[in-house]
mmCIF file of C-alpha atoms in Angstrom:
data_model
loop_
_atom_site.group_PDB
_atom_site.id
_atom_site.type_symbol
_atom_site.label_atom_id
_atom_site.label_comp_id
_atom_site.label_asym_id
_atom_site.label_seq_id
_atom_site.Cartn_x
_atom_site.Cartn_y
_atom_site.Cartn_z
ATOM 1 C CA MET A 1 66.945 -51.313 -66.260
ATOM 2 C CA SER A 2 66.985 -50.953 -70.162
ATOM 3 C CA THR A 3 70.189 -50.935 -72.984
ATOM 4 C CA ILE A 4 70.627 -47.683 -73.704
ATOM 5 C CA ASP A 5 70.090 -45.755 -77.178
ATOM 6 C CA PRO A 6 73.146 -44.508 -78.615
ATOM 7 C CA LYS A 7 72.144 -41.137 -78.518
ATOM 8 C CA ILE A 8 71.034 -40.548 -74.755
ATOM 9 C CA ASP A 9 73.948 -42.157 -73.905
ATOM 10 C CA ALA A 10 75.930 -39.742 -76.237
ATOM 11 C CA LEU A 11 73.960 -37.114 -73.680
ATOM 12 C CA VAL A 12 75.838 -37.752 -70.477
ATOM 13 C CA PRO A 13 79.311 -37.257 -70.233
ATOM 14 C CA ALA A 14 80.093 -40.195 -67.967
ATOM 15 C CA TRP A 15 78.528 -43.656 -65.797
ATOM 16 C CA LEU A 16 79.946 -45.440 -63.159
ATOM 17 C CA TYR A 17 79.261 -49.052 -62.108
ATOM 18 C CA LEU A 18 77.244 -49.521 -59.357
ATOM 19 C CA PRO A 19 80.466 -51.032 -57.308
ATOM 20 C CA ASP A 20 82.651 -47.627 -58.102
ATOM 21 C CA ILE A 21 78.444 -45.979 -55.981
ATOM 22 C CA SER A 22 79.352 -48.408 -53.285
ATOM 23 C CA GLU A 23 82.992 -47.922 -51.918
ATOM 24 C CA ARG A 24 82.441 -44.393 -52.767
ATOM 25 C CA TRP A 25 79.941 -44.354 -51.006
ATOM 26 C CA GLY A 26 81.055 -46.509 -48.286
ATOM 27 C CA VAL A 27 78.216 -49.213 -48.413
ATOM 28 C CA VAL A 28 77.828 -53.097 -49.232
ATOM 29 C CA ILE A 29 76.158 -53.060 -52.619
ATOM 30 C CA THR A 30 73.326 -54.404 -52.117
ATOM 31 C CA GLU A 31 72.176 -51.307 -50.585
ATOM 32 C CA VAL A 32 72.586 -49.595 -54.744
ATOM 33 C CA ARG A 33 70.807 -51.943 -56.019
ATOM 34 C CA ASP A 34 68.087 -51.366 -53.641
ATOM 35 C CA MET A 35 68.446 -47.817 -54.499
ATOM 36 C CA VAL A 36 67.828 -48.952 -58.166
ATOM 37 C CA ARG A 37 65.423 -51.471 -57.401
ATOM 38 C CA SER A 38 63.342 -49.292 -55.677
ATOM 39 C CA ARG A 39 63.593 -46.452 -58.188
ATOM 40 C CA LYS A 40 65.886 -44.311 -56.493
ATOM 41 C CA LEU A 41 68.450 -44.473 -58.196
ATOM 42 C CA LEU A 42 68.537 -44.114 -61.844
ATOM 43 C CA ALA A 43 70.918 -46.814 -63.418
ATOM 44 C CA VAL A 44 70.165 -49.184 -67.151
ATOM 45 C CA ARG A 45 72.772 -51.537 -69.070
ATOM 46 C CA ARG A 46 75.512 -50.091 -71.143
ATOM 47 C CA GLY A 47 79.341 -50.969 -72.134
ATOM 48 C CA ALA A 48 80.469 -54.349 -73.637
ATOM 49 C CA ASN A 49 79.637 -56.120 -70.798
ATOM 50 C CA ASN A 50 76.048 -54.997 -70.684
ATOM 51 C CA SER A 51 76.223 -53.884 -66.388
ATOM 52 C CA LEU A 52 74.244 -51.266 -65.103
ATOM 53 C CA GLN A 53 75.601 -47.889 -64.679
ATOM 54 C CA VAL A 54 74.400 -44.701 -63.565
ATOM 55 C CA PRO A 55 75.501 -41.320 -64.472
ATOM 56 C CA ALA A 56 78.694 -39.674 -63.021
ATOM 57 C CA ASP A 57 75.868 -37.157 -63.079
ATOM 58 C CA PHE A 58 73.893 -38.094 -59.950
ATOM 59 C CA ILE A 59 76.442 -39.377 -57.031
ATOM 60 C CA GLU A 60 77.589 -37.433 -54.515
ATOM 61 C CA ASP A 61 80.324 -38.602 -51.960
ATOM 62 C CA ASP A 62 77.627 -39.434 -49.963
ATOM 63 C CA GLY A 63 74.859 -39.633 -51.807
ATOM 64 C CA PRO A 64 73.056 -39.153 -54.848
ATOM 65 C CA VAL A 65 72.385 -35.513 -55.990
ATOM 66 C CA LYS A 66 70.280 -33.184 -53.736
ATOM 67 C CA HIS A 67 66.546 -33.293 -54.752
ATOM 68 C CA LEU A 68 67.508 -36.448 -57.204
ATOM 69 C CA VAL A 69 65.420 -38.941 -56.170
ATOM 70 C CA GLY A 70 62.319 -35.865 -55.466
ATOM 71 C CA THR A 71 62.593 -35.705 -59.530
ATOM 72 C CA LEU A 72 62.869 -38.625 -60.240
ATOM 73 C CA THR A 73 60.036 -40.054 -59.171
ATOM 74 C CA VAL A 74 57.649 -36.402 -60.337
ATOM 75 C CA LEU A 75 59.304 -38.165 -64.152
ATOM 76 C CA ARG A 76 57.928 -41.754 -63.654
ATOM 77 C CA ASP A 77 55.073 -39.663 -62.443
ATOM 78 C CA CYS A 78 54.888 -37.792 -65.459
ATOM 79 C CA GLY A 79 55.307 -40.749 -67.254
ATOM 80 C CA PHE A 80 58.768 -41.123 -68.433
ATOM 81 C CA SER A 81 60.116 -43.385 -69.462
ATOM 82 C CA ASP A 82 64.155 -43.917 -67.784
ATOM 83 C CA GLU A 83 65.522 -43.067 -71.199
ATOM 84 C CA GLU A 84 63.241 -39.781 -71.360
ATOM 85 C CA ILE A 85 64.129 -38.820 -68.493
ATOM 86 C CA LEU A 86 67.162 -39.640 -68.395
ATOM 87 C CA GLU A 87 67.359 -37.126 -71.586
ATOM 88 C CA TRP A 88 65.447 -34.732 -69.804
ATOM 89 C CA MET A 89 68.047 -34.255 -67.605
ATOM 90 C CA PHE A 90 71.032 -34.059 -68.978
ATOM 91 C CA THR A 91 68.987 -31.853 -72.711
ATOM 92 C CA GLU A 92 70.399 -28.199 -72.023
ATOM 93 C CA ASP A 93 67.069 -26.162 -70.772
ATOM 94 C CA PRO A 94 68.031 -22.309 -71.985
ATOM 95 C CA SER A 95 65.246 -21.523 -69.100
ATOM 96 C CA LEU A 96 67.343 -23.225 -65.882
ATOM 97 C CA PRO A 97 70.124 -22.288 -68.027
ATOM 98 C CA GLY A 98 72.369 -25.310 -68.142
ATOM 99 C CA SER A 99 70.264 -28.652 -68.317
ATOM 100 C CA PRO A 100 68.361 -30.058 -65.294
ATOM 101 C CA ILE A 101 70.948 -31.750 -64.150
ATOM 102 C CA GLN A 102 73.106 -28.954 -63.847
ATOM 103 C CA ALA A 103 70.559 -26.650 -61.985
ATOM 104 C CA LEU A 104 70.845 -30.219 -59.479
ATOM 105 C CA ARG A 105 74.155 -29.757 -59.042
ATOM 106 C CA GLU A 106 73.927 -26.613 -57.904
ATOM 107 C CA ASN A 107 71.457 -26.811 -55.209
ATOM 108 C CA ARG A 108 68.430 -24.775 -57.565
ATOM 109 C CA GLY A 109 65.984 -28.330 -57.178
ATOM 110 C CA THR A 110 63.181 -26.091 -56.315
ATOM 111 C CA GLU A 111 63.194 -24.863 -60.334
ATOM 112 C CA VAL A 112 64.221 -28.600 -61.828
ATOM 113 C CA LYS A 113 61.185 -29.770 -59.586
ATOM 114 C CA ARG A 114 59.296 -26.448 -60.926
ATOM 115 C CA ARG A 115 59.956 -27.909 -64.270
ATOM 116 C CA ALA A 116 59.702 -31.184 -64.451
ATOM 117 C CA GLN A 117 55.491 -31.493 -62.346
ATOM 118 C CA ALA A 118 54.500 -29.434 -65.275
ATOM 119 C CA MET A 119 54.877 -31.098 -67.776
ATOM 120 C CA ALA A 120 52.296 -33.398 -66.367
ATOM 121 C CA LEU A 121 50.000 -30.772 -66.970
#
């Protein structure tokens, strides 16, 4: 959990505060914090008050986007930092097409994870 680089910040169209996520999911804030701590969700410090925020595209009404947790694990296992993960997830990939997060939101998780695993080789 670190302060985000402005270049990476500009790639992410919208952010959510942890309390907003907990309200949306109908869970206590500690559950969302635990997900960040256990690296099931990626949060960075940003904004004037340096608060933890999660890209809005990572969140659905009932939890994280399908296949997000597995994709984050693969990328971290490849040695990616949180900023590198954000950059990769939100950068257009003509072979997908679209960005990896778009593909995850469209339930194309296998394609995304395959590309992430290939980067480890």
